[in-house]
Coordinates of C-alpha atoms and ligand atoms in Angstrom, one line a residue:
X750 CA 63.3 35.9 -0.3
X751 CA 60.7 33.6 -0.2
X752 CA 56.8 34.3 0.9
X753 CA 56.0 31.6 3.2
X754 CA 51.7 31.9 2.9
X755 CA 50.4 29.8 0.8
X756 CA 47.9 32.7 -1.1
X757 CA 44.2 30.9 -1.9
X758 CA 45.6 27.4 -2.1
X759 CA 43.0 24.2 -2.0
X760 CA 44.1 21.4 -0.3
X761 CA 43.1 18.0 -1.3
X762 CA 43.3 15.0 0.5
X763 CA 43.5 12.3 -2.5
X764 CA 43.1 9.1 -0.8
X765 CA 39.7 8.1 -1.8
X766 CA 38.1 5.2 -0.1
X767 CA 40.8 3.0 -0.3
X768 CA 40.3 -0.3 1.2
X769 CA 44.3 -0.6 2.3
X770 CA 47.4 0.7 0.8
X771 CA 47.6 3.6 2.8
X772 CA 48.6 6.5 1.4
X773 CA 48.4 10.1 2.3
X774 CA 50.0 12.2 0.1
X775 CA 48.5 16.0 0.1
X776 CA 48.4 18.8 -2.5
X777 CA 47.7 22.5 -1.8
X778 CA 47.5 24.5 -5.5
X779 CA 48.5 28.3 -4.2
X780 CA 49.8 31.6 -6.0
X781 CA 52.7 32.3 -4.0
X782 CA 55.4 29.7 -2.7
X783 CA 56.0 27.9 0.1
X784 CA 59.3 27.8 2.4
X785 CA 59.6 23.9 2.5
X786 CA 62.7 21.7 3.6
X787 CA 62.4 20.2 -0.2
X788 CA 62.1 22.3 -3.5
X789 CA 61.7 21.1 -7.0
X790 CA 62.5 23.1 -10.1
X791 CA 62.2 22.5 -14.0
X792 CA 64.2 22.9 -16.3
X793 CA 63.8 23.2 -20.1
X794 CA 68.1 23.2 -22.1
X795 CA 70.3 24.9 -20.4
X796 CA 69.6 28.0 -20.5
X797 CA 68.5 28.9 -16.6
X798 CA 64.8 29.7 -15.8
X799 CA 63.5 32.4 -14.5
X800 CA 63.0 30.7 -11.2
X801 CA 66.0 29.1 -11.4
X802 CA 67.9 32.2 -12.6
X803 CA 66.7 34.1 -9.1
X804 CA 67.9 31.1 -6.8
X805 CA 71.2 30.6 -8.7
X806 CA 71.9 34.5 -7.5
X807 CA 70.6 33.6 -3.9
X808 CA 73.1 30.7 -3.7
X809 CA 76.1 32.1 -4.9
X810 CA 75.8 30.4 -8.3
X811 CA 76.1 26.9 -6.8
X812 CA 73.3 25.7 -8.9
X813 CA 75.1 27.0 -12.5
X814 CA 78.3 25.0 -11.2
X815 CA 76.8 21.3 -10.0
X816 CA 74.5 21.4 -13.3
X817 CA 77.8 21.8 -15.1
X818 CA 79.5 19.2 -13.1
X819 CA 76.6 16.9 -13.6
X820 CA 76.4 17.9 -17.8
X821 CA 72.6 18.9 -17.0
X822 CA 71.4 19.5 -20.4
X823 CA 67.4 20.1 -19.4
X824 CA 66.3 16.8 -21.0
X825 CA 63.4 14.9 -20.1
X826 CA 63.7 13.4 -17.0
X827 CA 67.1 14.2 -16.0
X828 CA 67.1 15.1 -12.4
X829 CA 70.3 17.2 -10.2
X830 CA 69.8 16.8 -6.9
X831 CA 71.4 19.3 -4.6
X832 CA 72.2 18.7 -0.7
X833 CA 71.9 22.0 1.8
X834 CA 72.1 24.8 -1.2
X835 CA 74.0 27.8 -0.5
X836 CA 71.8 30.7 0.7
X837 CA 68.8 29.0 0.2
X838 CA 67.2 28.2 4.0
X839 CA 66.3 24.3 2.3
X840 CA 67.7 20.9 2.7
X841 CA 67.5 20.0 -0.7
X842 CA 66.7 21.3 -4.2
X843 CA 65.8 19.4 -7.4
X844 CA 66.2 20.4 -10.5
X845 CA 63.7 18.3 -13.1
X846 CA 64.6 18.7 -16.6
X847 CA 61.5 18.8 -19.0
X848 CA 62.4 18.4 -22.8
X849 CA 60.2 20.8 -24.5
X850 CA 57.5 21.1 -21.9
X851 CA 55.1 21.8 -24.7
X852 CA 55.3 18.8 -26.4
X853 CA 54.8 16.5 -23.7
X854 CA 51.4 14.7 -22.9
X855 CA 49.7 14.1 -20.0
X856 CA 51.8 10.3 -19.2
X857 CA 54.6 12.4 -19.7
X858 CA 54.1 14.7 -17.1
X859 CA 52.9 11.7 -14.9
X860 CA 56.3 10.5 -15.2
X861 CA 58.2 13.8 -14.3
X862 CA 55.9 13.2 -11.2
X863 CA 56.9 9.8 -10.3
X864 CA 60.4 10.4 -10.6
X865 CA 60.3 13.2 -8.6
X866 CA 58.2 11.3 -5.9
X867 CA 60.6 7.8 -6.4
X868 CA 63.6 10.5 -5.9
X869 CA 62.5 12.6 -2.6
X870 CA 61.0 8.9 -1.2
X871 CA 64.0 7.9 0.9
X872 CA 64.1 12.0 2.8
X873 CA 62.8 12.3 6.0
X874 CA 61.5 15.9 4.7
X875 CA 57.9 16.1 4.6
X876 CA 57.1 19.7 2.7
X877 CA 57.7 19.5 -0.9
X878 CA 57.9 23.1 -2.8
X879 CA 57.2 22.2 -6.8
X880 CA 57.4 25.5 -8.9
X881 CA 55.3 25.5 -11.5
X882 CA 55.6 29.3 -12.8
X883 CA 58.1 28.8 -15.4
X884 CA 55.6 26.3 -17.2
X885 CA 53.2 26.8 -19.7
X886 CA 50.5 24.7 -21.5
X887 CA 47.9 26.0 -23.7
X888 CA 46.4 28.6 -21.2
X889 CA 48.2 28.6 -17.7
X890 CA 50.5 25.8 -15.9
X891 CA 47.3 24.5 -14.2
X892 CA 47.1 20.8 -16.0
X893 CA 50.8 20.8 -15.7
X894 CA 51.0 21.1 -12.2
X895 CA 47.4 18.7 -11.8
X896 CA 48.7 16.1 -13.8
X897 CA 52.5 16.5 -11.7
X898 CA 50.8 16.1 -8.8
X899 CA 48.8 12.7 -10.5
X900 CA 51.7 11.0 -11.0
X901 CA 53.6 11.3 -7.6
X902 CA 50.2 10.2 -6.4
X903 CA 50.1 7.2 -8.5
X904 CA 53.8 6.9 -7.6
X905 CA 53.2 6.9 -4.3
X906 CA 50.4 4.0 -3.4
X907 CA 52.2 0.9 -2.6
X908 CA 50.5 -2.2 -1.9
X909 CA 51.7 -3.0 1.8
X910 CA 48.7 -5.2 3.3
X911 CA 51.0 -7.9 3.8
X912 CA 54.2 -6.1 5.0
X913 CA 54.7 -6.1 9.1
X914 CA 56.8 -2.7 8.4
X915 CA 54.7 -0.1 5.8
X916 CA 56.4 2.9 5.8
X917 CA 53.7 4.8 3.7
X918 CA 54.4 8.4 2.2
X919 CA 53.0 11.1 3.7
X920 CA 54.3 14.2 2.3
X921 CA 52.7 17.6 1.8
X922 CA 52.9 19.0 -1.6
X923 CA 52.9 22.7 -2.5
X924 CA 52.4 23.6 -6.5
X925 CA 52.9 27.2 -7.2
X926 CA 50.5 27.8 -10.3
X927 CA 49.5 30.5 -12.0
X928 CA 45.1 30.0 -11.3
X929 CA 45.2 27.5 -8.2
X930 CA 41.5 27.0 -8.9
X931 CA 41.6 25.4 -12.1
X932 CA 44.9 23.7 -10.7
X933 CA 42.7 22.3 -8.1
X934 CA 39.9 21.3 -10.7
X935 CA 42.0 19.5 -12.9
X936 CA 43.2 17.7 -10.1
X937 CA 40.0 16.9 -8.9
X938 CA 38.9 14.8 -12.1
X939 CA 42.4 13.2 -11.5
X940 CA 42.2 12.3 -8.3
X941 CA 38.9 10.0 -9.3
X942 CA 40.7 8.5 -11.6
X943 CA 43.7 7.9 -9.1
X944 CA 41.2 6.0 -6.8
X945 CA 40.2 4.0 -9.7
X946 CA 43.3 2.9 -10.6
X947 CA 44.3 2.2 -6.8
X948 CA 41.1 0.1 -6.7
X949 CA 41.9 -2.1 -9.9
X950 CA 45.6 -2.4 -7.9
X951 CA 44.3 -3.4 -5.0
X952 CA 42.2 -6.2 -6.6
X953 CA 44.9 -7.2 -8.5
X954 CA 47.6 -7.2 -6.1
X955 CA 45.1 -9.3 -3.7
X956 CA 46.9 -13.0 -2.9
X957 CA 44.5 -15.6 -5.1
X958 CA 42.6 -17.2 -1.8
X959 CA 41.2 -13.5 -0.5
X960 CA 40.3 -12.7 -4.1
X961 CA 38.2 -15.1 -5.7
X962 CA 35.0 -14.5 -7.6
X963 CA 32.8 -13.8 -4.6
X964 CA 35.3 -11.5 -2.8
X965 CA 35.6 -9.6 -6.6
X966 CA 31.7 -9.6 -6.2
X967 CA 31.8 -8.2 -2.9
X968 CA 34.0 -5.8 -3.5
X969 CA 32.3 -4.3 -6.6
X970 CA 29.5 -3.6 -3.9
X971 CA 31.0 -1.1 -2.0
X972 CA 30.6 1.2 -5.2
X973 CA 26.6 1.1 -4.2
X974 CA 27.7 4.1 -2.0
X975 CA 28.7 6.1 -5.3
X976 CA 25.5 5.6 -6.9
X977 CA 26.8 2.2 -8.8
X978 CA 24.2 -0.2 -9.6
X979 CA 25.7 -3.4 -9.1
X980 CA 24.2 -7.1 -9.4
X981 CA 25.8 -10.3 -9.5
X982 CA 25.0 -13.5 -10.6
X983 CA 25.8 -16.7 -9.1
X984 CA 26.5 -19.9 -10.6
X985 CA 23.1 -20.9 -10.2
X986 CA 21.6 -18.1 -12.3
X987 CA 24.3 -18.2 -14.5
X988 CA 23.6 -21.7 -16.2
X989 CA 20.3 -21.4 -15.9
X990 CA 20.6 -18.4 -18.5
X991 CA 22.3 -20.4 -20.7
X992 CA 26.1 -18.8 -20.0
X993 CA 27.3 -22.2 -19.8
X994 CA 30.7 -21.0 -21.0
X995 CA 31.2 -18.4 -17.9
X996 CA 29.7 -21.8 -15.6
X997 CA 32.2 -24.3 -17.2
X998 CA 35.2 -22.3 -16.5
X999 CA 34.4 -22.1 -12.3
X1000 CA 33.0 -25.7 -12.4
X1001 CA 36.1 -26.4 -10.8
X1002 CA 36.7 -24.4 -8.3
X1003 CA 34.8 -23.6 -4.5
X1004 CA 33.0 -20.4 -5.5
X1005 CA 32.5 -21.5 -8.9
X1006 CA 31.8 -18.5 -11.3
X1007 CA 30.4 -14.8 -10.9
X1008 CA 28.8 -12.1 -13.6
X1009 CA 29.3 -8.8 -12.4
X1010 CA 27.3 -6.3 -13.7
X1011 CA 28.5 -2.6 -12.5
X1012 CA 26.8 0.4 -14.2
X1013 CA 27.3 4.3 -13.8
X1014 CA 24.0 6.1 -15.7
X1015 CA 25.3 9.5 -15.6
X1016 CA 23.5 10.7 -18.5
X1017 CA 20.9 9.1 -21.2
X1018 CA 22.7 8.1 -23.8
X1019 CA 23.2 4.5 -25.4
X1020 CA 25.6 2.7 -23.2
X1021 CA 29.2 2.4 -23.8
X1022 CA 29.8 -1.3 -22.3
X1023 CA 33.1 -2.0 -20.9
X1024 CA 33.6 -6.1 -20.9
X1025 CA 36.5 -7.2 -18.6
X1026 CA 38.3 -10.6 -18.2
X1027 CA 38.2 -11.5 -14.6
X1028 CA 39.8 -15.1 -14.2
X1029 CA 40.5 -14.4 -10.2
X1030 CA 43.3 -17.5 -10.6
X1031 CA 44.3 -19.2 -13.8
X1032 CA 46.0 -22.7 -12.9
X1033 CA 45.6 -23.4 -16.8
X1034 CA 42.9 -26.1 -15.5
X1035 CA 43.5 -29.8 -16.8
X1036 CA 45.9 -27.9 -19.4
X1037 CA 48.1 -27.3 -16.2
X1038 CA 51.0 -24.6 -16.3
X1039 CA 53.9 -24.9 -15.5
X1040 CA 57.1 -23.5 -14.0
X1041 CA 56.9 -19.3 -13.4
X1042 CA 54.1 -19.1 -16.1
X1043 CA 51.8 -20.4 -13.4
X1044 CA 53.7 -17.9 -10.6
X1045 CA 51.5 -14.4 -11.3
X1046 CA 48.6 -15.8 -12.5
X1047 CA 46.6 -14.2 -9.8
X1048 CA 46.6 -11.0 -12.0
X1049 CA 44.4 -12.7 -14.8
X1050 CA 41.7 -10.8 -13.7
X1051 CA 43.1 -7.7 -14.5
X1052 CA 40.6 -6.9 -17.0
X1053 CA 37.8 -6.8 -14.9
X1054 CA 40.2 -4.8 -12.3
X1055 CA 40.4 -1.9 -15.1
X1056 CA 37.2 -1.7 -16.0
X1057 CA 35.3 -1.5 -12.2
X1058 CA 38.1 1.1 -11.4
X1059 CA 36.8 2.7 -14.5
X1060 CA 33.5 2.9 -13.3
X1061 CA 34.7 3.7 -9.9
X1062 CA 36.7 7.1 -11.6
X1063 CA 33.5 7.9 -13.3
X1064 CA 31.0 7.5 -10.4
X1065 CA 33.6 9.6 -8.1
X1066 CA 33.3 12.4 -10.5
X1067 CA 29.7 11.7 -11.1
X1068 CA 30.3 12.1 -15.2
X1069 CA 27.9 12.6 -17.4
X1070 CA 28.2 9.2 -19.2
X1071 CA 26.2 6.1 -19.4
X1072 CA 29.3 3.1 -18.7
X1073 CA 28.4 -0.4 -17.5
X1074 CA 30.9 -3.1 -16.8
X1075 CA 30.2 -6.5 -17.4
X1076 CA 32.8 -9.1 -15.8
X1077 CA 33.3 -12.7 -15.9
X1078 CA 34.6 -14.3 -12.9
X1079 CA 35.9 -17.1 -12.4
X1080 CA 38.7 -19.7 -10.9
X1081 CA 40.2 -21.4 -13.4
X1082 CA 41.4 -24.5 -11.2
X1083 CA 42.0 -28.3 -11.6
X1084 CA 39.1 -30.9 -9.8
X1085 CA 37.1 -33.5 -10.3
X1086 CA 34.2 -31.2 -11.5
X1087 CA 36.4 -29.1 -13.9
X1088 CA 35.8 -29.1 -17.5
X1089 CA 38.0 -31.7 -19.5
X1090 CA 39.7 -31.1 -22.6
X1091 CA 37.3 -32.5 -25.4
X1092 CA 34.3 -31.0 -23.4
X1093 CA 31.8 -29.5 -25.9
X1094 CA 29.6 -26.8 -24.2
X1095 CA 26.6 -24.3 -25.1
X1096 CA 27.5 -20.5 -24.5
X1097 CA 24.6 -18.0 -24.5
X1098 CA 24.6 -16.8 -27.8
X1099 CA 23.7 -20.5 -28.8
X1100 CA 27.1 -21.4 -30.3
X1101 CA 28.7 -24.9 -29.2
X1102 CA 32.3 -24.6 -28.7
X1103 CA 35.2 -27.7 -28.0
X1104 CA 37.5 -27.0 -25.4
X1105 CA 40.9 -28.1 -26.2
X1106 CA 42.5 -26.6 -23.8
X1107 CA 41.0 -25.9 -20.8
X1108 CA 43.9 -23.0 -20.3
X1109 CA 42.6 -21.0 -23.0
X1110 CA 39.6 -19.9 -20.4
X1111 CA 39.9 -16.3 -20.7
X1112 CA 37.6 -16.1 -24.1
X1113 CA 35.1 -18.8 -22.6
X1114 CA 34.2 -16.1 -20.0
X1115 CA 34.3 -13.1 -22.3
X1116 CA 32.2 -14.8 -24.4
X1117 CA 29.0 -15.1 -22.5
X1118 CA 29.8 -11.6 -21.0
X1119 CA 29.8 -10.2 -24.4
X1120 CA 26.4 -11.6 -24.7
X1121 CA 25.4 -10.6 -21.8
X1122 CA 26.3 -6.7 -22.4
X1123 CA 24.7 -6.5 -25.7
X1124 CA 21.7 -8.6 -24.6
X1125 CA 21.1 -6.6 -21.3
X1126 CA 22.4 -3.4 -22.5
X1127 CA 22.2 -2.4 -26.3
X1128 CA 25.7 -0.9 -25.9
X1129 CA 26.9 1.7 -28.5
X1130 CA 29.8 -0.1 -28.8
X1131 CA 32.1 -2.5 -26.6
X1132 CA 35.1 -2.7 -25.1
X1133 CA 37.3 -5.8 -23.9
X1134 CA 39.9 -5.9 -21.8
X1135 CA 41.8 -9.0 -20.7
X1136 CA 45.1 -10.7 -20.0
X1137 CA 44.1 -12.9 -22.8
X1138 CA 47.4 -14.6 -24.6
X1139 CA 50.8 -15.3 -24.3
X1140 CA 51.0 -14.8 -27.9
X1141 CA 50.5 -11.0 -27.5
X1142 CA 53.3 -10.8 -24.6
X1143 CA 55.6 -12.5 -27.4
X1144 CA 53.9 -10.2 -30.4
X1145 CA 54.6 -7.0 -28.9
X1146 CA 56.1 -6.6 -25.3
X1147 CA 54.9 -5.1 -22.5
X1148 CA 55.2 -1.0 -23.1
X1149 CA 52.4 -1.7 -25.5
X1150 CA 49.0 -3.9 -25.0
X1151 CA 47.5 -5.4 -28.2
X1152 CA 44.2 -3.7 -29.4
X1153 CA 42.3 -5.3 -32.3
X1154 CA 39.1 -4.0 -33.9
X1155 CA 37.6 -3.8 -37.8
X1156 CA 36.6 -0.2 -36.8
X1157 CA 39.1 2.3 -37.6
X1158 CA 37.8 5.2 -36.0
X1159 CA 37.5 3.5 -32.7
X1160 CA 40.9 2.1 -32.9
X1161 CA 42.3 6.0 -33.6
X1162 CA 40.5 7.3 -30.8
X1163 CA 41.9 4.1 -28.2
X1164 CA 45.1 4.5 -29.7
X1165 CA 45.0 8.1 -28.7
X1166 CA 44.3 8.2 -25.3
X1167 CA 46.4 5.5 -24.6
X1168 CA 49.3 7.6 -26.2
X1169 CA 48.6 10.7 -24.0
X1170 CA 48.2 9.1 -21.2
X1171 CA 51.4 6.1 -21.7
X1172 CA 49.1 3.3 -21.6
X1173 CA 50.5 3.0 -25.7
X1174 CA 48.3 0.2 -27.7
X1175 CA 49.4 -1.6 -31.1
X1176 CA 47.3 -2.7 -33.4
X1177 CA 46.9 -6.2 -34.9
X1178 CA 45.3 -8.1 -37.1
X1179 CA 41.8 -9.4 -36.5
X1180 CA 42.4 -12.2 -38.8
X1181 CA 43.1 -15.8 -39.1
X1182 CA 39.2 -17.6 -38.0
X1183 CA 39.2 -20.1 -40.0
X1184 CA 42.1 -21.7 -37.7
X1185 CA 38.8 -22.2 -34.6
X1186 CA 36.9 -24.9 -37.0
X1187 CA 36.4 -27.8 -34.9
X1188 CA 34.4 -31.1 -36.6
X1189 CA 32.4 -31.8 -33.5
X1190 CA 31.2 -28.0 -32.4
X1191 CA 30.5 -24.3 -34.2
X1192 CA 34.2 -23.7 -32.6
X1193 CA 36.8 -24.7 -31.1
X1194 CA 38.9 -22.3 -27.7
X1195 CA 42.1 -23.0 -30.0
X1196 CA 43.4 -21.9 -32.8
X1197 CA 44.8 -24.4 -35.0
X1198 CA 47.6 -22.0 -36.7
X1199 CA 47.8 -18.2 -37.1
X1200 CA 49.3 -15.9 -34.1
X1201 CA 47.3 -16.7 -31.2
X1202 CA 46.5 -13.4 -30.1
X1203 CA 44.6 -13.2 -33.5
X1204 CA 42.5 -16.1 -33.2
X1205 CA 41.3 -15.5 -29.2
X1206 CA 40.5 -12.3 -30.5
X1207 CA 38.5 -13.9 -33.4
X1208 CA 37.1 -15.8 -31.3
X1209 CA 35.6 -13.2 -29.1
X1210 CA 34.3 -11.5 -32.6
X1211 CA 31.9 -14.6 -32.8
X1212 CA 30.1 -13.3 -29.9
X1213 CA 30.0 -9.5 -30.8
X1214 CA 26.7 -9.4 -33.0
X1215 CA 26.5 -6.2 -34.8
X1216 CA 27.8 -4.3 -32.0
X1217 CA 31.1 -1.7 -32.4
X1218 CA 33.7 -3.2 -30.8
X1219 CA 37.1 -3.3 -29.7
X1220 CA 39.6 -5.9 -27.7
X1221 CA 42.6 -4.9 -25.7
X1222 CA 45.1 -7.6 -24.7
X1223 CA 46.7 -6.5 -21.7
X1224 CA 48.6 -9.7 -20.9
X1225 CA 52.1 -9.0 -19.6
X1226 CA 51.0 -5.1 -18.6
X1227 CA 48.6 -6.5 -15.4
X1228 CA 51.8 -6.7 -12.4
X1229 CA 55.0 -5.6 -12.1
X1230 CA 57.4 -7.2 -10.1
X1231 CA 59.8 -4.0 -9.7
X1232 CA 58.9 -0.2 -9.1
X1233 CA 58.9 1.6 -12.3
X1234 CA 57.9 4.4 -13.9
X1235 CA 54.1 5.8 -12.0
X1236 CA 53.8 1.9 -10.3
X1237 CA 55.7 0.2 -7.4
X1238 CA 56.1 -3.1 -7.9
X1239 CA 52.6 -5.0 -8.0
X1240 CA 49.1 -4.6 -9.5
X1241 CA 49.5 -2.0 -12.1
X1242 CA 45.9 -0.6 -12.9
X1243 CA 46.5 -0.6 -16.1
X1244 CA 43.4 0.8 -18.7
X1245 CA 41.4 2.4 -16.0
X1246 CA 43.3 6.3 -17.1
X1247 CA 43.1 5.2 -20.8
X1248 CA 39.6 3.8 -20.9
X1249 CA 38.6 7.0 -18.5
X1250 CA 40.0 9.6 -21.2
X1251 CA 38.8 7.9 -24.1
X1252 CA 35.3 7.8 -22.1
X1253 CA 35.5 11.2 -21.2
X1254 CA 37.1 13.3 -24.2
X1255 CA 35.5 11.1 -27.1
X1256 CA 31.8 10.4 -25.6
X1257 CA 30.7 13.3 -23.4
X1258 CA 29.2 16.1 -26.0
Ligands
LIG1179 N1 46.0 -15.9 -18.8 C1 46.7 -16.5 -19.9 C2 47.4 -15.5 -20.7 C3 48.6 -14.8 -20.1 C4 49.9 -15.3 -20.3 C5 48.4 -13.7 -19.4 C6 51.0 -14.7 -19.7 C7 49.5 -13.0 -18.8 C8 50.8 -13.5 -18.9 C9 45.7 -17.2 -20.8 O1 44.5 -17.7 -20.1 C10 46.4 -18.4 -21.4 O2 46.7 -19.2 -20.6 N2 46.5 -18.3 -22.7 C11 47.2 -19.4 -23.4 C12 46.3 -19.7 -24.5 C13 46.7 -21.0 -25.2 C14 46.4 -22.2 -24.4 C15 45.9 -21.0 -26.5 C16 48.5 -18.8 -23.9 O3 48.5 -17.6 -24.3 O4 49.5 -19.5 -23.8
LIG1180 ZN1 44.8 -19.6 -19.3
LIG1181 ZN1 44.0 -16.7 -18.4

């Protein structure tokens, strides 16, 4: 039968200084088993695990016959669920197939655990058995069962600020692994990221009017408490340092624009700078939009979401990396003291640029923000992240953001992390800058021809001095408008667990 202690398990409550969202999920890593009203059990072919093999006897072989009836053939994903097993002293057991567990990455398992959470959300049962034993990665199940219990966390959060009825989850976990210690470790380091992807969710999932530049601002100071070192620059200071790029764009709205400078120094080294775009509405200015492209433009500053909650999942875990995030905020709204197309104005780096169209924004505000790292900084090498273009939506989708780079190297090692953890990148081509000549200024914000993905992105090259650099598009990957996969519909998060693997598997010696 089954032990009911849970032997030497750590429980961890992941919900991190969230600002709302509630979410109270728990996770206890323990030797032995526990007797819960819910059990989950994987599956890899058909041929019956071990753990399976023992509960089949228990319940009369009722779990051989409903996997039959359902043609369960232990692929990825597939789930059985069985109602009040036979023999069994449990409401419900679910059987998870897996694939070949050993070749799936980290995203992958993430997924297993979202499906598992999005399957038991509607049961009033509130303790979750997961057995792990069958399981193995390199050494022990441990990562399997930290990164299963990552993604039904990440599954979980929902952003319910504005719902009268919230109905958060609140179930209790139990992973049966082999060394519940490193279980609980692993899991640890995860649940940092977690928070920092529920903090670039909440920002981004914020309604336009609470989350302007100053209320971005603000809320990049509440990291002070994790040993952040934030400053902020207001319009003021901005134009008198020459960013008159980042200051056109919020000329016309209330707050007008922000820098936000957030920097983790857990070690010595030579910065890594993490640039995000952080346009906290884009109306398309004078260049109006219209229709729905207008309707989820409060997620255009998703880019400067990622990259704080990047910092966030590094301070948490106190990593021994030197990461700053530089963000240009703005509102990108229509007055009489916005910018007008024809406008020529000065950026930082002393090149003069012709705005055509006042709704290509998002590069304006990279621009001086890119200065503004390398000047500040001396990064080893940037990274962009932005809802920049249309053009990259059309280009390749949305299970894919654009990245674009000249360095190779850097583009394998982004490419990598966002594979194993399912944030997948595509490269393009960082081409096609001849198409930003303008007669009256050094550029213009609009490409005459050539895919306009390419040409934002050349444009942001003109601003990147010698530094190594990368830019990641992440237009169409910033909100969701129904649950899927780890997210319920909303702010995504997307790049904080891709930028915080590259960070911490490529850069920490
Ligand atoms: N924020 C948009 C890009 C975008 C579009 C993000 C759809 C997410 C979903 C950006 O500022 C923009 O408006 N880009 C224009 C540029 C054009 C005017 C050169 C575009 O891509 O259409
Ligand atoms: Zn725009
Ligand atoms: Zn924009």
């Amino acid at each position: 039968m089954l032990i009911k202690k849970v032997a030497s398990a750590v429980s961890i409550v992941a919900a991190l200084g969230l600002s709302h969202s509630v979410m109270a999920e728990t996770f206890s890593f323990g030797a032995k088993p526990h007797q819960a009203k819910s059990m989950v059990v994987f599956q890899s072919g058909k041929t019956l695990s071990s753990d399976l093999s023992r509960l089949d006897k228990l319940s009369n072989e009722q779990i051989t016959k409903a996997l039959s009836i359902a043609k369960f053939e232990g692929k990825n994903k597939e789930v059985v669920e069985i109602l009040a097993p036979v023999g069994l002293d449990t409401d419900r057991l679910l059987i998870v197939g897996l694939g070949d567990s050993k070749e799936l990455d980290a995203g992958q398992v993430n997924l297993i655990g979202a499906k598992i959470n999005a399957t038991l959300a509607s049961s009033d049962d509130k303790n979750v058995q997961v057995f792990t034993q069958g399981i193995s990665d390199n050494k022990s199940n441990a990562s399997f069962a930290a990164q299963l219990a990552h993604g039904i966390n990440l599954r979980a959060y929902k952003f319910d600020k504005y719902l009268s009825e919230k109905n958060p989850s609140e179930k209790n976990y139990y992973l049966s692994v082999q060394k519940p210690r490193l279980a609980s470790e692993n899991y640890n380091q995860l649940a940092a990221i977690e928070a920092g992807v529920f903090l670039a969710r909440d920002l981004t999932s914020e309604v336009p009017t609470e989350m302007n530049p100053a209320h971005f601002a603000a809320a990049a100071k509440t990291l002070k408490k994790l040993g952040v070192k934030i400053k902020v620059l207001t319009p003021k200071q901005i134009k008198k340092m020459g960013m008159g790029a980042l200051h056109a764009v919020g000329r016309g709205s209330t707050e007008g624009s922000r820098l936000v400078v957030a920097h983790w120094k857990g070690s010595d080294d030579a910065p890594i700078a993490l640039i995000g775009k952080g346009i906290t509405f884009d109306s398309g200015g004078y260049n109006v939009k219209t229709g729905s492209s207008i309707a989820n433009m409060k997620s255009d500053m998703a880019g400067a979401a990622a990259v704080l909650g990047t910092i966030k999942a590094m301070a948490l875990q106190k990593a021994p990396v030197n990461v700053v995030a530089v963000m240009g905020m703005a509102a990108n709204m229509v007055s009489k003291t916005s910018v007008a197309p024809g406008d020529v104005i000065m950026t930082a780096e002393g090149k003069s640029v012709e705005i055509l169209n006042t709704d290509a924004e998002g590069r304006l505000v990279l621009a001086d923000s890119l200065w503004y790292a390398r000047k500040n900084y001396s990064p080893k090498v940037m990274v962009d992240v932005a809802t920049l273009t249309g053009s990259k939506i059309r280009a390749v989708g949305n299970r894919f953001s654009a990245i674009f780079s000249e360095d190779d190297e850097l583009v394998k090692q982004l490419t990598l992390s966002g594979k194993t953890v399912d944030e997948a990148l595509w490269r393009l081509p960082l081409a096609y800058g001849d198409a930003l000549k303008s007669p009256i200024a050094d550029l213009k914000n609009l490409g005459s021809s050539g895919p306009g993905a390419s040409t934002a992105a050349m444009f942001l090259k003109e601003f990147t001095g010698d530094t190594k650099w990368a830019h990641l598009d992440i237009a169409g990957n910033a909100l969701i408008k129904t649950d899927k996969g780890i997210t319920q519909a909303g702010g995504t998060g997307y790049g904080v667990r891709l930028l915080s693997h590259w960070i911490l598997n490529t850069q920490v010696k």
